[in-house]
Amino acid sequence: MKKGSLILSSALALLLLGGCAGDTNEETSKNSSENSSAVGSTAKDTTDKNTSTNEEQNTETSDATEDSSESDQLSENSDKKDDEQQVKDPLAPYSSEQIEYARVWLQLGPNKDVDGLYVRLIPAGTPLNPDDETSASYPEDVIQLAGSRLIDGSVTYSGNGDGTINVYNVPLRWDGQYPAGEDFYKEIIENTKLVTVDTGVDEEIIGLIELIMVHDE
């Protein structure tokens, strides 16, 4: 009787051990599966993030390249336009004042072949002859052009802004008996000559512009 009970007890012990082992194996398998799933999910998230970052970087690089290309194209078009403008109009790089000085001298200057073209800007109210106390004054701003030598002569005028100028018959250096009297100078002012300025030859105008030196009063 005791021997049968011992066998039965051993059998029950084996069954219990088998059940525990099964549960342990099942739990271990379950934990392993969950860990694999978590690792796989983490790897997938990392891959997705890297892919998204690379796409953003590629997009930014592409945009920067396009912006740089557009900027270079605009600069190239601007330079090309400037070159075309200079070909069409050789005087485009120069100011209207420079062109006017050169044109006036080419048309009215006593000596066209000068070493330098001196421009003196004289404001209204300046005496025609500073050395004569009876001298009348210029009623407007005038411009006096002169060569580098006295024999080159001078041209004194005011611009009208419409392609014409008022020429004053005054010398570069005053000679004679002074005081000459105010009426003498008023007559010069009242008898200015209206002159239409020719366009001239571009090459000659550019050559003179290179010789211009401006002096303010």
PDB file of C-alpha atoms in Angstrom:
ATOM      1  CA  MET A   1       0.000   0.000   0.000  1.00  0.00           C
ATOM      2  CA  LYS A   2       2.815   2.381   0.832  1.00  0.00           C
ATOM      3  CA  LYS A   3       4.616   1.463  -2.361  1.00  0.00           C
ATOM      4  CA  GLY A   4       1.589   2.454  -4.481  1.00  0.00           C
ATOM      5  CA  SER A   5       1.233   5.768  -2.753  1.00  0.00           C
ATOM      6  CA  LEU A   6       4.899   6.529  -3.382  1.00  0.00           C
ATOM      7  CA  ILE A   7       4.509   5.855  -7.098  1.00  0.00           C
ATOM      8  CA  LEU A   8       1.403   8.047  -7.276  1.00  0.00           C
ATOM      9  CA  SER A   9       3.169  10.886  -5.511  1.00  0.00           C
ATOM     10  CA  SER A  10       6.116  10.686  -7.891  1.00  0.00           C
ATOM     11  CA  ALA A  11       3.816  10.813 -10.880  1.00  0.00           C
ATOM     12  CA  LEU A  12       2.050  13.904  -9.556  1.00  0.00           C
ATOM     13  CA  ALA A  13       5.397  15.602  -8.916  1.00  0.00           C
ATOM     14  CA  LEU A  14       6.508  14.961 -12.478  1.00  0.00           C
ATOM     15  CA  LEU A  15       3.277  16.379 -13.874  1.00  0.00           C
ATOM     16  CA  LEU A  16       3.645  19.545 -11.808  1.00  0.00           C
ATOM     17  CA  LEU A  17       7.254  20.009 -12.899  1.00  0.00           C
ATOM     18  CA  GLY A  18       6.262  19.488 -16.524  1.00  0.00           C
ATOM     19  CA  GLY A  19       3.536  22.115 -16.235  1.00  0.00           C
ATOM     20  CA  CYS A  20       5.882  24.686 -14.666  1.00  0.00           C
ATOM     21  CA  ALA A  21       8.502  24.025 -17.293  1.00  0.00           C
ATOM     22  CA  GLY A  22       5.894  24.490 -19.981  1.00  0.00           C
ATOM     23  CA  ASP A  23       4.744  27.788 -18.469  1.00  0.00           C
ATOM     24  CA  THR A  24       8.334  28.948 -18.131  1.00  0.00           C
ATOM     25  CA  ASN A  25       9.168  28.074 -21.714  1.00  0.00           C
ATOM     26  CA  GLU A  26       5.969  29.704 -22.946  1.00  0.00           C
ATOM     27  CA  GLU A  27       6.686  32.911 -20.944  1.00  0.00           C
ATOM     28  CA  THR A  28      10.309  32.936 -22.153  1.00  0.00           C
ATOM     29  CA  SER A  29       9.144  32.536 -25.741  1.00  0.00           C
ATOM     30  CA  LYS A  30       6.568  35.286 -25.239  1.00  0.00           C
ATOM     31  CA  ASN A  31       9.155  37.672 -23.737  1.00  0.00           C
ATOM     32  CA  SER A  32      11.594  36.881 -26.552  1.00  0.00           C
ATOM     33  CA  SER A  33       8.904  37.596 -29.118  1.00  0.00           C
ATOM     34  CA  GLU A  34       7.970  40.897 -27.439  1.00  0.00           C
ATOM     35  CA  ASN A  35      11.634  41.967 -27.250  1.00  0.00           C
ATOM     36  CA  SER A  36      12.134  41.157 -30.946  1.00  0.00           C
ATOM     37  CA  SER A  37       9.037  43.155 -31.805  1.00  0.00           C
ATOM     38  CA  ALA A  38      10.253  46.146 -29.730  1.00  0.00           C
ATOM     39  CA  VAL A  39      13.704  46.029 -31.326  1.00  0.00           C
ATOM     40  CA  GLY A  40      12.152  45.794 -34.766  1.00  0.00           C
ATOM     41  CA  SER A  41       9.855  48.742 -34.030  1.00  0.00           C
ATOM     42  CA  THR A  42      12.782  50.834 -32.715  1.00  0.00           C
ATOM     43  CA  ALA A  43      14.883  50.018 -35.769  1.00  0.00           C
ATOM     44  CA  LYS A  44      11.957  50.913 -38.037  1.00  0.00           C
ATOM     45  CA  ASP A  45      11.431  54.246 -36.241  1.00  0.00           C
ATOM     46  CA  THR A  46      15.142  55.058 -36.509  1.00  0.00           C
ATOM     47  CA  THR A  47      15.144  54.187 -40.223  1.00  0.00           C
ATOM     48  CA  ASP A  48      12.038  56.305 -40.839  1.00  0.00           C
ATOM     49  CA  LYS A  49      13.561  59.268 -38.977  1.00  0.00           C
ATOM     50  CA  ASN A  50      16.833  58.985 -40.917  1.00  0.00           C
ATOM     51  CA  THR A  51      14.938  58.727 -44.186  1.00  0.00           C
ATOM     52  CA  SER A  52      12.833  61.806 -43.308  1.00  0.00           C
ATOM     53  CA  THR A  53      15.946  63.795 -42.267  1.00  0.00           C
ATOM     54  CA  ASN A  54      17.755  62.861 -45.485  1.00  0.00           C
ATOM     55  CA  GLU A  55      14.746  63.865 -47.545  1.00  0.00           C
ATOM     56  CA  GLU A  56      14.558  67.249 -45.771  1.00  0.00           C
ATOM     57  CA  GLN A  57      18.305  67.823 -46.255  1.00  0.00           C
ATOM     58  CA  ASN A  58      18.054  66.871 -49.930  1.00  0.00           C
ATOM     59  CA  THR A  59      15.093  69.245 -50.342  1.00  0.00           C
ATOM     60  CA  GLU A  60      16.956  72.121 -48.646  1.00  0.00           C
ATOM     61  CA  THR A  61      20.065  71.458 -50.764  1.00  0.00           C
ATOM     62  CA  SER A  62      17.948  71.365 -53.906  1.00  0.00           C
ATOM     63  CA  ASP A  63      16.210  74.647 -52.975  1.00  0.00           C
ATOM     64  CA  ALA A  64      19.554  76.328 -52.198  1.00  0.00           C
ATOM     65  CA  THR A  65      20.970  75.128 -55.511  1.00  0.00           C
ATOM     66  CA  GLU A  66      17.930  76.459 -57.383  1.00  0.00           C
ATOM     67  CA  ASP A  67      18.141  79.843 -55.586  1.00  0.00           C
ATOM     68  CA  SER A  68      21.864  80.104 -56.389  1.00  0.00           C
ATOM     69  CA  SER A  69      21.219  79.162 -60.002  1.00  0.00           C
ATOM     70  CA  GLU A  70      18.442  81.770 -60.313  1.00  0.00           C
ATOM     71  CA  SER A  71      20.677  84.449 -58.728  1.00  0.00           C
ATOM     72  CA  ASP A  72      23.530  83.631 -61.118  1.00  0.00           C
ATOM     73  CA  GLN A  73      21.117  83.721 -64.045  1.00  0.00           C
ATOM     74  CA  LEU A  74      19.735  87.146 -63.004  1.00  0.00           C
ATOM     75  CA  SER A  75      23.280  88.513 -62.601  1.00  0.00           C
ATOM     76  CA  GLU A  76      24.284  87.136 -65.982  1.00  0.00           C
ATOM     77  CA  ASN A  77      21.197  88.615 -67.645  1.00  0.00           C
ATOM     78  CA  SER A  78      21.864  92.000 -65.987  1.00  0.00           C
ATOM     79  CA  ASP A  79      25.492  92.042 -67.185  1.00  0.00           C
ATOM     80  CA  LYS A  80      24.390  90.999 -70.651  1.00  0.00           C
ATOM     81  CA  LYS A  81      21.769  93.761 -70.703  1.00  0.00           C
ATOM     82  CA  ASP A  82      24.386  96.351 -69.642  1.00  0.00           C
ATOM     83  CA  ASP A  83      26.756  95.173 -72.371  1.00  0.00           C
ATOM     84  CA  GLU A  84      24.001  95.355 -74.972  1.00  0.00           C
ATOM     85  CA  GLN A  85      23.052  98.850 -73.763  1.00  0.00           C
ATOM     86  CA  GLN A  86      26.658 100.041 -74.111  1.00  0.00           C
ATOM     87  CA  VAL A  87      26.847  98.580 -77.615  1.00  0.00           C
ATOM     88  CA  LYS A  88      23.647 100.412 -78.594  1.00  0.00           C
ATOM     89  CA  ASP A  89      24.642 103.645 -76.812  1.00  0.00           C
ATOM     90  CA  PRO A  90      28.393 104.174 -76.193  1.00  0.00           C
ATOM     91  CA  LEU A  91      27.570 107.227 -74.041  1.00  0.00           C
ATOM     92  CA  ALA A  92      25.418 105.231 -71.599  1.00  0.00           C
ATOM     93  CA  PRO A  93      28.176 104.980 -68.922  1.00  0.00           C
ATOM     94  CA  TYR A  94      28.512 108.777 -68.703  1.00  0.00           C
ATOM     95  CA  SER A  95      26.343 111.380 -66.987  1.00  0.00           C
ATOM     96  CA  SER A  96      24.215 113.879 -68.918  1.00  0.00           C
ATOM     97  CA  GLU A  97      26.384 116.703 -67.498  1.00  0.00           C
ATOM     98  CA  GLN A  98      29.600 115.142 -68.798  1.00  0.00           C
ATOM     99  CA  ILE A  99      28.070 114.625 -72.222  1.00  0.00           C
ATOM    100  CA  GLU A 100      26.807 118.224 -72.287  1.00  0.00           C
ATOM    101  CA  TYR A 101      30.218 119.702 -71.375  1.00  0.00           C
ATOM    102  CA  ALA A 102      31.923 117.719 -74.113  1.00  0.00           C
ATOM    103  CA  ARG A 103      29.301 118.558 -76.747  1.00  0.00           C
ATOM    104  CA  VAL A 104      29.367 122.271 -75.943  1.00  0.00           C
ATOM    105  CA  TRP A 105      33.139 122.408 -76.163  1.00  0.00           C
ATOM    106  CA  LEU A 106      33.252 120.435 -79.406  1.00  0.00           C
ATOM    107  CA  GLN A 107      30.783 122.879 -80.923  1.00  0.00           C
ATOM    108  CA  LEU A 108      31.885 126.206 -79.439  1.00  0.00           C
ATOM    109  CA  GLY A 109      35.352 125.725 -77.931  1.00  0.00           C
ATOM    110  CA  PRO A 110      38.031 127.849 -79.712  1.00  0.00           C
ATOM    111  CA  ASN A 111      40.535 124.971 -79.572  1.00  0.00           C
ATOM    112  CA  LYS A 112      39.126 121.449 -79.846  1.00  0.00           C
ATOM    113  CA  ASP A 113      42.478 119.743 -79.224  1.00  0.00           C
ATOM    114  CA  VAL A 114      43.009 120.410 -75.512  1.00  0.00           C
ATOM    115  CA  ASP A 115      45.089 118.615 -72.909  1.00  0.00           C
ATOM    116  CA  GLY A 116      42.344 118.980 -70.324  1.00  0.00           C
ATOM    117  CA  LEU A 117      38.804 120.331 -70.189  1.00  0.00           C
ATOM    118  CA  TYR A 118      38.262 122.363 -67.035  1.00  0.00           C
ATOM    119  CA  VAL A 119      34.690 122.878 -65.865  1.00  0.00           C
ATOM    120  CA  ARG A 120      33.944 125.729 -63.464  1.00  0.00           C
ATOM    121  CA  LEU A 121      30.495 125.822 -61.880  1.00  0.00           C
ATOM    122  CA  ILE A 122      29.579 129.437 -61.112  1.00  0.00           C
ATOM    123  CA  PRO A 123      26.511 130.108 -58.912  1.00  0.00           C
ATOM    124  CA  ALA A 124      23.984 132.890 -59.554  1.00  0.00           C
ATOM    125  CA  GLY A 125      24.980 136.170 -57.908  1.00  0.00           C
ATOM    126  CA  THR A 126      28.666 135.861 -58.802  1.00  0.00           C
ATOM    127  CA  PRO A 127      30.090 139.013 -60.473  1.00  0.00           C
ATOM    128  CA  LEU A 128      30.910 138.626 -64.152  1.00  0.00           C
ATOM    129  CA  ASN A 129      34.225 140.352 -63.460  1.00  0.00           C
ATOM    130  CA  PRO A 130      35.310 139.821 -59.826  1.00  0.00           C
ATOM    131  CA  ASP A 131      38.092 142.412 -60.307  1.00  0.00           C
ATOM    132  CA  ASP A 132      35.652 145.226 -61.111  1.00  0.00           C
ATOM    133  CA  GLU A 133      33.510 146.640 -58.319  1.00  0.00           C
ATOM    134  CA  THR A 134      30.989 147.938 -60.859  1.00  0.00           C
ATOM    135  CA  SER A 135      30.427 144.497 -62.357  1.00  0.00           C
ATOM    136  CA  ALA A 136      26.900 143.122 -62.564  1.00  0.00           C
ATOM    137  CA  SER A 137      26.297 139.562 -61.394  1.00  0.00           C
ATOM    138  CA  TYR A 138      25.108 136.440 -63.170  1.00  0.00           C
ATOM    139  CA  PRO A 139      21.313 136.164 -62.800  1.00  0.00           C
ATOM    140  CA  GLU A 140      21.505 132.362 -62.960  1.00  0.00           C
ATOM    141  CA  ASP A 141      23.911 129.475 -62.412  1.00  0.00           C
ATOM    142  CA  VAL A 142      26.410 129.287 -65.258  1.00  0.00           C
ATOM    143  CA  ILE A 143      29.122 126.931 -66.440  1.00  0.00           C
ATOM    144  CA  GLN A 144      32.496 128.006 -67.748  1.00  0.00           C
ATOM    145  CA  LEU A 145      34.518 125.601 -69.880  1.00  0.00           C
ATOM    146  CA  ALA A 146      38.186 126.216 -70.563  1.00  0.00           C
ATOM    147  CA  GLY A 147      41.259 124.412 -71.813  1.00  0.00           C
ATOM    148  CA  SER A 148      44.430 123.954 -69.814  1.00  0.00           C
ATOM    149  CA  ARG A 149      46.066 126.948 -71.575  1.00  0.00           C
ATOM    150  CA  LEU A 150      44.906 130.536 -71.938  1.00  0.00           C
ATOM    151  CA  ILE A 151      45.083 130.284 -75.747  1.00  0.00           C
ATOM    152  CA  ASP A 152      42.553 127.433 -75.647  1.00  0.00           C
ATOM    153  CA  GLY A 153      39.856 130.010 -74.855  1.00  0.00           C
ATOM    154  CA  SER A 154      36.640 129.461 -72.882  1.00  0.00           C
ATOM    155  CA  VAL A 155      32.872 129.096 -73.181  1.00  0.00           C
ATOM    156  CA  THR A 156      30.522 130.449 -70.497  1.00  0.00           C
ATOM    157  CA  TYR A 157      26.882 129.389 -70.651  1.00  0.00           C
ATOM    158  CA  SER A 158      23.742 128.298 -68.826  1.00  0.00           C
ATOM    159  CA  GLY A 159      21.730 125.240 -69.801  1.00  0.00           C
ATOM    160  CA  ASN A 160      18.007 125.361 -70.557  1.00  0.00           C
ATOM    161  CA  GLY A 161      17.379 121.630 -70.157  1.00  0.00           C
ATOM    162  CA  ASP A 162      15.974 121.306 -73.688  1.00  0.00           C
ATOM    163  CA  GLY A 163      19.104 120.916 -75.769  1.00  0.00           C
ATOM    164  CA  THR A 164      19.769 124.663 -75.938  1.00  0.00           C
ATOM    165  CA  ILE A 165      22.099 126.924 -73.951  1.00  0.00           C
ATOM    166  CA  ASN A 166      22.478 130.656 -73.279  1.00  0.00           C
ATOM    167  CA  VAL A 167      26.019 131.714 -74.152  1.00  0.00           C
ATOM    168  CA  TYR A 168      27.551 134.680 -72.288  1.00  0.00           C
ATOM    169  CA  ASN A 169      30.118 136.716 -74.192  1.00  0.00           C
ATOM    170  CA  VAL A 170      32.664 136.922 -71.398  1.00  0.00           C
ATOM    171  CA  PRO A 171      36.399 136.253 -71.637  1.00  0.00           C
ATOM    172  CA  LEU A 172      38.398 133.862 -69.512  1.00  0.00           C
ATOM    173  CA  ARG A 173      40.577 136.775 -68.424  1.00  0.00           C
ATOM    174  CA  TRP A 174      39.324 140.357 -68.361  1.00  0.00           C
ATOM    175  CA  ASP A 175      41.567 143.002 -69.949  1.00  0.00           C
ATOM    176  CA  GLY A 176      40.774 146.696 -70.302  1.00  0.00           C
ATOM    177  CA  GLN A 177      40.047 149.822 -68.305  1.00  0.00           C
ATOM    178  CA  TYR A 178      38.194 149.414 -65.032  1.00  0.00           C
ATOM    179  CA  PRO A 179      35.819 150.285 -63.615  1.00  0.00           C
ATOM    180  CA  ALA A 180      33.869 149.637 -66.810  1.00  0.00           C
ATOM    181  CA  GLY A 181      30.511 150.561 -65.285  1.00  0.00           C
ATOM    182  CA  GLU A 182      27.492 148.438 -64.509  1.00  0.00           C
ATOM    183  CA  ASP A 183      25.787 149.142 -67.836  1.00  0.00           C
ATOM    184  CA  PHE A 184      28.651 147.463 -69.665  1.00  0.00           C
ATOM    185  CA  TYR A 185      28.052 144.191 -67.849  1.00  0.00           C
ATOM    186  CA  LYS A 186      24.266 144.432 -68.010  1.00  0.00           C
ATOM    187  CA  GLU A 187      24.529 144.628 -71.773  1.00  0.00           C
ATOM    188  CA  ILE A 188      26.486 141.354 -71.802  1.00  0.00           C
ATOM    189  CA  ILE A 189      23.770 139.688 -69.704  1.00  0.00           C
ATOM    190  CA  GLU A 190      20.927 141.004 -71.855  1.00  0.00           C
ATOM    191  CA  ASN A 191      22.611 139.901 -75.061  1.00  0.00           C
ATOM    192  CA  THR A 192      23.240 136.259 -74.354  1.00  0.00           C
ATOM    193  CA  LYS A 193      23.083 134.043 -77.430  1.00  0.00           C
ATOM    194  CA  LEU A 194      20.661 131.108 -77.631  1.00  0.00           C
ATOM    195  CA  VAL A 195      22.442 128.104 -79.168  1.00  0.00           C
ATOM    196  CA  THR A 196      21.152 124.640 -80.001  1.00  0.00           C
ATOM    197  CA  VAL A 197      23.761 122.054 -79.011  1.00  0.00           C
ATOM    198  CA  ASP A 198      24.659 119.452 -81.631  1.00  0.00           C
ATOM    199  CA  THR A 199      24.847 115.774 -80.658  1.00  0.00           C
ATOM    200  CA  GLY A 200      28.369 115.490 -82.067  1.00  0.00           C
ATOM    201  CA  VAL A 201      30.411 112.347 -82.665  1.00  0.00           C
ATOM    202  CA  ASP A 202      30.359 109.775 -79.866  1.00  0.00           C
ATOM    203  CA  GLU A 203      34.059 108.920 -80.083  1.00  0.00           C
ATOM    204  CA  GLU A 204      35.083 112.583 -79.855  1.00  0.00           C
ATOM    205  CA  ILE A 205      32.687 113.174 -76.959  1.00  0.00           C
ATOM    206  CA  ILE A 206      34.080 110.210 -75.020  1.00  0.00           C
ATOM    207  CA  GLY A 207      37.623 111.413 -75.661  1.00  0.00           C
ATOM    208  CA  LEU A 208      36.796 114.826 -74.166  1.00  0.00           C
ATOM    209  CA  ILE A 209      34.911 113.367 -71.228  1.00  0.00           C
ATOM    210  CA  GLU A 210      38.104 111.576 -70.210  1.00  0.00           C
ATOM    211  CA  LEU A 211      39.790 114.989 -69.922  1.00  0.00           C
ATOM    212  CA  ILE A 212      37.113 116.689 -67.799  1.00  0.00           C
ATOM    213  CA  MET A 213      38.011 118.164 -64.410  1.00  0.00           C
ATOM    214  CA  VAL A 214      35.217 119.896 -62.456  1.00  0.00           C
ATOM    215  CA  HIS A 215      35.771 122.783 -60.034  1.00  0.00           C
ATOM    216  CA  ASP A 216      33.025 124.230 -57.860  1.00  0.00           C
ATOM    217  CA  GLU A 217      33.063 127.858 -56.745  1.00  0.00           C
TER     218      GLU A 217
END
